PDB file of C-alpha atoms in Angstrom:
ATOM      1  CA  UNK Y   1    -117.208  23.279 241.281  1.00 48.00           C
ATOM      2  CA  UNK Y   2    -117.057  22.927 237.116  1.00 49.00           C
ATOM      3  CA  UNK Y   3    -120.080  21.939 235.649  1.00 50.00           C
ATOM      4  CA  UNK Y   4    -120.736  19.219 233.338  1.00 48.00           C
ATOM      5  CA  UNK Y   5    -122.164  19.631 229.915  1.00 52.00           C
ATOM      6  CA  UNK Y   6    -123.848  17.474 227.642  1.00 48.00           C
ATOM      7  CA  UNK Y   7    -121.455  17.926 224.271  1.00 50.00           C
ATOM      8  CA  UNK Y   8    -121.351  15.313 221.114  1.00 50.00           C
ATOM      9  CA  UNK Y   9    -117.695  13.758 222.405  1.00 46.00           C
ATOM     10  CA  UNK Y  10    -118.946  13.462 225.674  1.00 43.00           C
ATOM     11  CA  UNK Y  11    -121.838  12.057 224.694  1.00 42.00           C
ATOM     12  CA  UNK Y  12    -120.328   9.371 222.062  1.00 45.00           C
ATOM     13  CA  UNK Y  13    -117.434   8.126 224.554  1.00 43.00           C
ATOM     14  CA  UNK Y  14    -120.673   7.381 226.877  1.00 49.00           C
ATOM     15  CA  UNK Y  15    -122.467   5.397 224.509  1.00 44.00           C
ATOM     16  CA  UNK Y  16    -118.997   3.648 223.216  1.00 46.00           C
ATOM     17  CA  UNK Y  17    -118.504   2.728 226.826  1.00 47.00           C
ATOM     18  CA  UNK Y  18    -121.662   1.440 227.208  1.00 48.00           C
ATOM     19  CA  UNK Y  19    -121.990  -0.933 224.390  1.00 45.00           C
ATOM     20  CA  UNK Y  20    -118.375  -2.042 224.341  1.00 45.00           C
ATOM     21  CA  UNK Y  21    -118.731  -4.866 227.053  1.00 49.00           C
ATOM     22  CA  UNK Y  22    -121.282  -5.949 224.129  1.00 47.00           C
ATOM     23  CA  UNK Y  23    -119.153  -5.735 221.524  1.00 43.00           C
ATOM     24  CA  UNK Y  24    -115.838  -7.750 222.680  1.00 47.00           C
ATOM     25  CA  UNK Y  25    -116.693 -10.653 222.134  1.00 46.00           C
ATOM     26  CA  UNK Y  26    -116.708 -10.056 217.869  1.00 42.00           C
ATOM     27  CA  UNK Y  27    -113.221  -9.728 216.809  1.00 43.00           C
ATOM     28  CA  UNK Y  28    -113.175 -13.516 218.093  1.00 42.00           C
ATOM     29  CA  UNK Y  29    -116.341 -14.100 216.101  1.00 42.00           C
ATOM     30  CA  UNK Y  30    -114.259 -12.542 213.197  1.00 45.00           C
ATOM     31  CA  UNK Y  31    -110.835 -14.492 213.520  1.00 45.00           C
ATOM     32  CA  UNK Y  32    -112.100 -17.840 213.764  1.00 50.00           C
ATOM     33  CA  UNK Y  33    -109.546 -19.012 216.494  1.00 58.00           C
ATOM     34  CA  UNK Y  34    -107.463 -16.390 216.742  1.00 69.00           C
ATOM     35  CA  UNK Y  35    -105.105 -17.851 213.886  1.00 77.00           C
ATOM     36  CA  UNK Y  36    -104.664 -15.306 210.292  1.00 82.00           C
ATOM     37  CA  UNK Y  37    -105.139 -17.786 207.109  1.00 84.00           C
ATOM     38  CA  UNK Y  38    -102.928 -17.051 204.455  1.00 83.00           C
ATOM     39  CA  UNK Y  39    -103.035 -17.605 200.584  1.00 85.00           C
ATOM     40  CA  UNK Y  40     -99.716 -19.134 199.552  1.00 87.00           C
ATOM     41  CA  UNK Y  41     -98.503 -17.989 195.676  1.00 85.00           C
ATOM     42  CA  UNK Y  42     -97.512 -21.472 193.989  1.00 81.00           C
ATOM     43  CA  UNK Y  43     -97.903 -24.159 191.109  1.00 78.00           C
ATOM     44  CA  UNK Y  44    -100.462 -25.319 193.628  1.00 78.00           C
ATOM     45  CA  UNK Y  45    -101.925 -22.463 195.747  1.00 80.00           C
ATOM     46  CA  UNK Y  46    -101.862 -23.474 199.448  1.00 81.00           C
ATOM     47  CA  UNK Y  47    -104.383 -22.473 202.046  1.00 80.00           C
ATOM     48  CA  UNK Y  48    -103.076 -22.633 205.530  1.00 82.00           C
ATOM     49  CA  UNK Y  49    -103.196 -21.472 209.097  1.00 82.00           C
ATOM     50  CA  UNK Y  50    -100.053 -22.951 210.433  1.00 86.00           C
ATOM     51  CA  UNK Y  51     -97.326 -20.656 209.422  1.00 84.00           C
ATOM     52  CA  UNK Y  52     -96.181 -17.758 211.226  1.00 86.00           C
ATOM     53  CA  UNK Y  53     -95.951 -14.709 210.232  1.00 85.00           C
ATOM     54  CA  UNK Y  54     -92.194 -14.571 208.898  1.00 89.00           C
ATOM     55  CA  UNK Y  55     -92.575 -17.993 207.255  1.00 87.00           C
ATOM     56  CA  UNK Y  56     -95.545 -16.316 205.270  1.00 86.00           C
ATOM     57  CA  UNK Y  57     -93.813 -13.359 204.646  1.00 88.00           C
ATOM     58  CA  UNK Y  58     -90.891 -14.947 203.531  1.00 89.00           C
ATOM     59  CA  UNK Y  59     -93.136 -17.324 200.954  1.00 87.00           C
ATOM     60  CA  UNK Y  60     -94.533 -14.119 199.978  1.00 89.00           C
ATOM     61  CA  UNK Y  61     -98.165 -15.332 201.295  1.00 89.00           C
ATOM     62  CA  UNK Y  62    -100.885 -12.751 202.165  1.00 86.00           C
ATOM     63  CA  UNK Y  63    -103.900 -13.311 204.853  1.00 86.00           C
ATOM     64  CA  UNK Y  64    -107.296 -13.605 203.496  1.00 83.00           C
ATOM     65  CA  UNK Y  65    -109.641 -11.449 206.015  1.00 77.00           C
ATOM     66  CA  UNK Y  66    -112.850 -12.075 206.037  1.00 67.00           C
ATOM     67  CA  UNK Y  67    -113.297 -13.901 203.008  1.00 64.00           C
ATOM     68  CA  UNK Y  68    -114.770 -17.897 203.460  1.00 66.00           C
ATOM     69  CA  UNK Y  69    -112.470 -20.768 203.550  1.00 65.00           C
ATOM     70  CA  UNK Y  70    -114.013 -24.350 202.078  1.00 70.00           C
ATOM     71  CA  UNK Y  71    -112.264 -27.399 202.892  1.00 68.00           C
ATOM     72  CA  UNK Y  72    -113.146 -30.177 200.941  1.00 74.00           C
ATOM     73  CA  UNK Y  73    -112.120 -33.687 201.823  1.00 76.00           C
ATOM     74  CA  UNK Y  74    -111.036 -36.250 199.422  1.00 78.00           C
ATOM     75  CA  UNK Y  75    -112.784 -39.541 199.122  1.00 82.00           C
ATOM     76  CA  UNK Y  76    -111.575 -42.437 201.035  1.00 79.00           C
ATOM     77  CA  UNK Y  77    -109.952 -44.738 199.538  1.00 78.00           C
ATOM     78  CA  UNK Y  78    -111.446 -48.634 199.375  1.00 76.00           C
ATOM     79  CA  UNK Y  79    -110.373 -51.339 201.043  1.00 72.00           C
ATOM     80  CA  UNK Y  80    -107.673 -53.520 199.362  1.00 70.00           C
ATOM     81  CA  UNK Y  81    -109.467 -56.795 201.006  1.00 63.00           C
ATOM     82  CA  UNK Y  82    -111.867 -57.214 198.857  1.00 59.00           C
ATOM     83  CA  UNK Y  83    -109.870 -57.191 196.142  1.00 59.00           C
ATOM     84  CA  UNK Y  84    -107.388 -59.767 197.491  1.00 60.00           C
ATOM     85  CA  UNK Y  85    -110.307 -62.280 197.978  1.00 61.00           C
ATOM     86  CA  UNK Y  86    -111.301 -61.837 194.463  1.00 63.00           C
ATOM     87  CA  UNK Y  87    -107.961 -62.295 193.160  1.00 59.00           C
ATOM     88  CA  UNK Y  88    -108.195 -65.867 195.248  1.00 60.00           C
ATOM     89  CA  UNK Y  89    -111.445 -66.799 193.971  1.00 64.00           C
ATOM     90  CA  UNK Y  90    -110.112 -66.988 190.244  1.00 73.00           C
ATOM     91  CA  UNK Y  91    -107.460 -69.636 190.392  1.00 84.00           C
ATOM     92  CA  UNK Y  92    -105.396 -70.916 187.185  1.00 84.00           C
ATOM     93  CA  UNK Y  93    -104.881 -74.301 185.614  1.00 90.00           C
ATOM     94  CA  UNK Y  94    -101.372 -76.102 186.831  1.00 89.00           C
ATOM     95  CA  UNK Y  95    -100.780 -76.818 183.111  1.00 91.00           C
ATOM     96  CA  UNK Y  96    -101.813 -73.119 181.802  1.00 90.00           C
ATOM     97  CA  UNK Y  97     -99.199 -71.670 184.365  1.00 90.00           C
ATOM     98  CA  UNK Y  98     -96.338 -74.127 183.486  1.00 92.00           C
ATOM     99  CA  UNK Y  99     -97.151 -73.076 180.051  1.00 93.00           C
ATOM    100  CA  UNK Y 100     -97.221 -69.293 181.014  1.00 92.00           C
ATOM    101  CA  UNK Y 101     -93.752 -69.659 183.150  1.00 92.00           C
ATOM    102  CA  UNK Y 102     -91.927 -71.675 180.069  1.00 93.00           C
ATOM    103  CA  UNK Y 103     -93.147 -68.496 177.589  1.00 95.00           C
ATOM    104  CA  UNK Y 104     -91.800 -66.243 179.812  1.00 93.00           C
ATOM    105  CA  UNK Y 105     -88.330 -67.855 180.357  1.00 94.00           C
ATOM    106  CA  UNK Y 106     -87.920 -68.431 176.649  1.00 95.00           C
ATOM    107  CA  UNK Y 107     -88.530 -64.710 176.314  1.00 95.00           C
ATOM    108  CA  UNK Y 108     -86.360 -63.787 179.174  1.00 95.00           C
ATOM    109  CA  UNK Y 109     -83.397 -65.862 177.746  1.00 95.00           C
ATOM    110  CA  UNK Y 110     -84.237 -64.388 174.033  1.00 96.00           C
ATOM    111  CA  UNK Y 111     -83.968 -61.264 175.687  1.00 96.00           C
ATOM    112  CA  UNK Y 112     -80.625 -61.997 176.927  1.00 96.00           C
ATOM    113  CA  UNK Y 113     -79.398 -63.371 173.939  1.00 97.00           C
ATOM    114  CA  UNK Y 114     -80.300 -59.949 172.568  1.00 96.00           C
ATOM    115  CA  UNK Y 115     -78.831 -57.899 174.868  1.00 96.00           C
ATOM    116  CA  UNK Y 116     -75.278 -60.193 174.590  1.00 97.00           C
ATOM    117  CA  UNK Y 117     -75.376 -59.711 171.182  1.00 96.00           C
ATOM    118  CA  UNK Y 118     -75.719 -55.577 171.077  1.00 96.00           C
ATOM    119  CA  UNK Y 119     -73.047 -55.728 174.360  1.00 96.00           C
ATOM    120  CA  UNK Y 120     -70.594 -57.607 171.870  1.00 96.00           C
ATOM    121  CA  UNK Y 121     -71.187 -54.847 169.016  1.00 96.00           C
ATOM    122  CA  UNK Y 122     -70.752 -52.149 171.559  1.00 95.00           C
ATOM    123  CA  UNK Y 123     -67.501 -53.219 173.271  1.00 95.00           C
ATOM    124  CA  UNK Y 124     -65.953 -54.129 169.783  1.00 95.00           C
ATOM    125  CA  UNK Y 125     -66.632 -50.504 168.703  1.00 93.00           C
ATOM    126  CA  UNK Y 126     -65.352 -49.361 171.581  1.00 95.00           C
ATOM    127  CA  UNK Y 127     -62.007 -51.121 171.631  1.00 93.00           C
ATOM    128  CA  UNK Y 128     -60.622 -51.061 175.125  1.00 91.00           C
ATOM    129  CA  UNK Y 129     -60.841 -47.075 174.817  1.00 89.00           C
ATOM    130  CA  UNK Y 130     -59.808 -46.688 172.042  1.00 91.00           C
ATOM    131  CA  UNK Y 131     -62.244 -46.701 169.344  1.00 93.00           C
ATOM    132  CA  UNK Y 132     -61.763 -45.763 165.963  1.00 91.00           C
ATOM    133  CA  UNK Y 133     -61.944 -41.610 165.043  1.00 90.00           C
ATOM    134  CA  UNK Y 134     -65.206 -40.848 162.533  1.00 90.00           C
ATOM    135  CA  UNK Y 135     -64.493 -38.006 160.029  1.00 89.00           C
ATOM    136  CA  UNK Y 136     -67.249 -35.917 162.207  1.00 88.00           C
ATOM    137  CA  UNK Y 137     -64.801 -35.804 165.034  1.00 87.00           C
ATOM    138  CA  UNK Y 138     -62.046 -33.107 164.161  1.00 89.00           C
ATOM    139  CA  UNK Y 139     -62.560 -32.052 167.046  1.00 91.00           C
ATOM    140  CA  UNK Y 140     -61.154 -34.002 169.704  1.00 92.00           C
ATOM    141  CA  UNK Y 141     -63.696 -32.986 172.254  1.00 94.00           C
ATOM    142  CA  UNK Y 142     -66.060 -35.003 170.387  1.00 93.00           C
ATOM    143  CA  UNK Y 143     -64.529 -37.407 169.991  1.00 93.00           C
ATOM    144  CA  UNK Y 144     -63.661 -38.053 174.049  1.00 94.00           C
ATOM    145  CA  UNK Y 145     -67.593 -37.306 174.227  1.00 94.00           C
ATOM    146  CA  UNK Y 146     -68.321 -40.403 172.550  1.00 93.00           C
ATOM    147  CA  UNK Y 147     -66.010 -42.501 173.513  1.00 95.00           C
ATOM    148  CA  UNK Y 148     -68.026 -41.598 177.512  1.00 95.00           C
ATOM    149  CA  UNK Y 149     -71.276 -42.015 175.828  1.00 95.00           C
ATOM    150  CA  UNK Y 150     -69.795 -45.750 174.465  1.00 95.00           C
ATOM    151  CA  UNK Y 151     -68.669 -46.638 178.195  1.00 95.00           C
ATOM    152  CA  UNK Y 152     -72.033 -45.481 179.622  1.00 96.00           C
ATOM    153  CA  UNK Y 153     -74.234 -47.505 177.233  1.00 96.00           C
ATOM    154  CA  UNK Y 154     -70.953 -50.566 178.037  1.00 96.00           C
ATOM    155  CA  UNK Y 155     -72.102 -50.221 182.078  1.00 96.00           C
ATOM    156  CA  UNK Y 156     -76.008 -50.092 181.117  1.00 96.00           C
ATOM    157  CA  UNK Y 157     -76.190 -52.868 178.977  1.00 96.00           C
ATOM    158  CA  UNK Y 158     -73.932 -54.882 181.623  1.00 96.00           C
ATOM    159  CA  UNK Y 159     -76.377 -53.749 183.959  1.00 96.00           C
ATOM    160  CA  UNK Y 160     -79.466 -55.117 181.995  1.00 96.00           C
ATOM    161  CA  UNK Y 161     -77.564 -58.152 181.347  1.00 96.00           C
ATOM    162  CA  UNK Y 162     -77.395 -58.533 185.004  1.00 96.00           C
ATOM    163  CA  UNK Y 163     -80.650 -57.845 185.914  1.00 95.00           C
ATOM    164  CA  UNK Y 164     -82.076 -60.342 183.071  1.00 95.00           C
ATOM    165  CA  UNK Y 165     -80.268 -62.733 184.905  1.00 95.00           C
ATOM    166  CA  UNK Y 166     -81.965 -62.355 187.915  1.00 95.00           C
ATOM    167  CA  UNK Y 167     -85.345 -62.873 186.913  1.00 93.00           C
ATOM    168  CA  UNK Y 168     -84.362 -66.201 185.079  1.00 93.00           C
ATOM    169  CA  UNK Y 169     -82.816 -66.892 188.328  1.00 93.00           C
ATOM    170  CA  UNK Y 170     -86.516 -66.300 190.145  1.00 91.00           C
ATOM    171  CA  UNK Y 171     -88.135 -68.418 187.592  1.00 87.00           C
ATOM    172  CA  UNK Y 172     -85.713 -71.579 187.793  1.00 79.00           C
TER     173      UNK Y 172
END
């Protein structure tokens, strides 16, 4: 029958067995959860614990052992109510908002006078497609690139036209 001795190896794996019921329960300590947290390269540098691990490796993220995570929350925003009510509480004049309405029609139809006007000047230089060649087009390229840039501003203006039309629409 072999004897047992008392070495150093024998002697460690004894204690290691002893005390490792103790120590399981720290690598949970250690993980938090159980879930890696990885730092995200970025314009904005992103914390997170809910990608895997391709999605992180394919972001080029790395985990962050051990090191202390803060998460700050942002202030809550206030209640629109109040605001509302105090909105209610100032009321205007009848007569000042007539007043205010007529101002802003005579500016909106100004506006549209203005806007006519510069519509006019642009379709006249461009001349059904065909607008007149400047001495800074020899090339032709040029040339076709202004005669687009003369149709854009056309389909623009007849856009603001429209839209200036609306709103005096609203307001009759």
């Amino acid at each position: 029958m072999p004897t047992l001795r008392s070495t150093p190896a024998l002697l460690a794996l004894s204690v290691t067995a002893a005390l490792l019921p103790a120590l399981a329960p720290l690598p949970a300590l250690a993980q938090d959860g159980g879930k890696p947290v990885y730092r995200c390269p970025g314009p904005p540098v992103l914390y997170t614990d809910t990608l895997s691990l391709q999605e992180a490796r394919a972001r080029g993220c790395r985990t962050i052992d051990a090191a202390p995570v803060t998460v700050i929350s942002s202030p809550r925003p206030r209640p629109a109510a109040a605001a509302a009510s105090r909105a209610s509480d100032a009321r205007v004049d009848p007569a000042a908002q007539r007043s205010r309405d007529n101002e802003a029609r005579k500016i909106l139809s100004d506006e549209l006078q203005s806007e006519q006007s510069k519509l006019d000047a642009l379709r006249q230089e461009y001349n059904n497609g065909q607008p007149e060649r400047l001495g800074s087009e020899r090339n032709y390229q040029r040339y076709l690139d202004r005669v687009a840039e003369l149709k854009a501003a056309i389909e623009r203006k007849q856009a603001d036209i429209e839209s200036i039309k609306r709103e005096l629409a609203k307001m009759q």
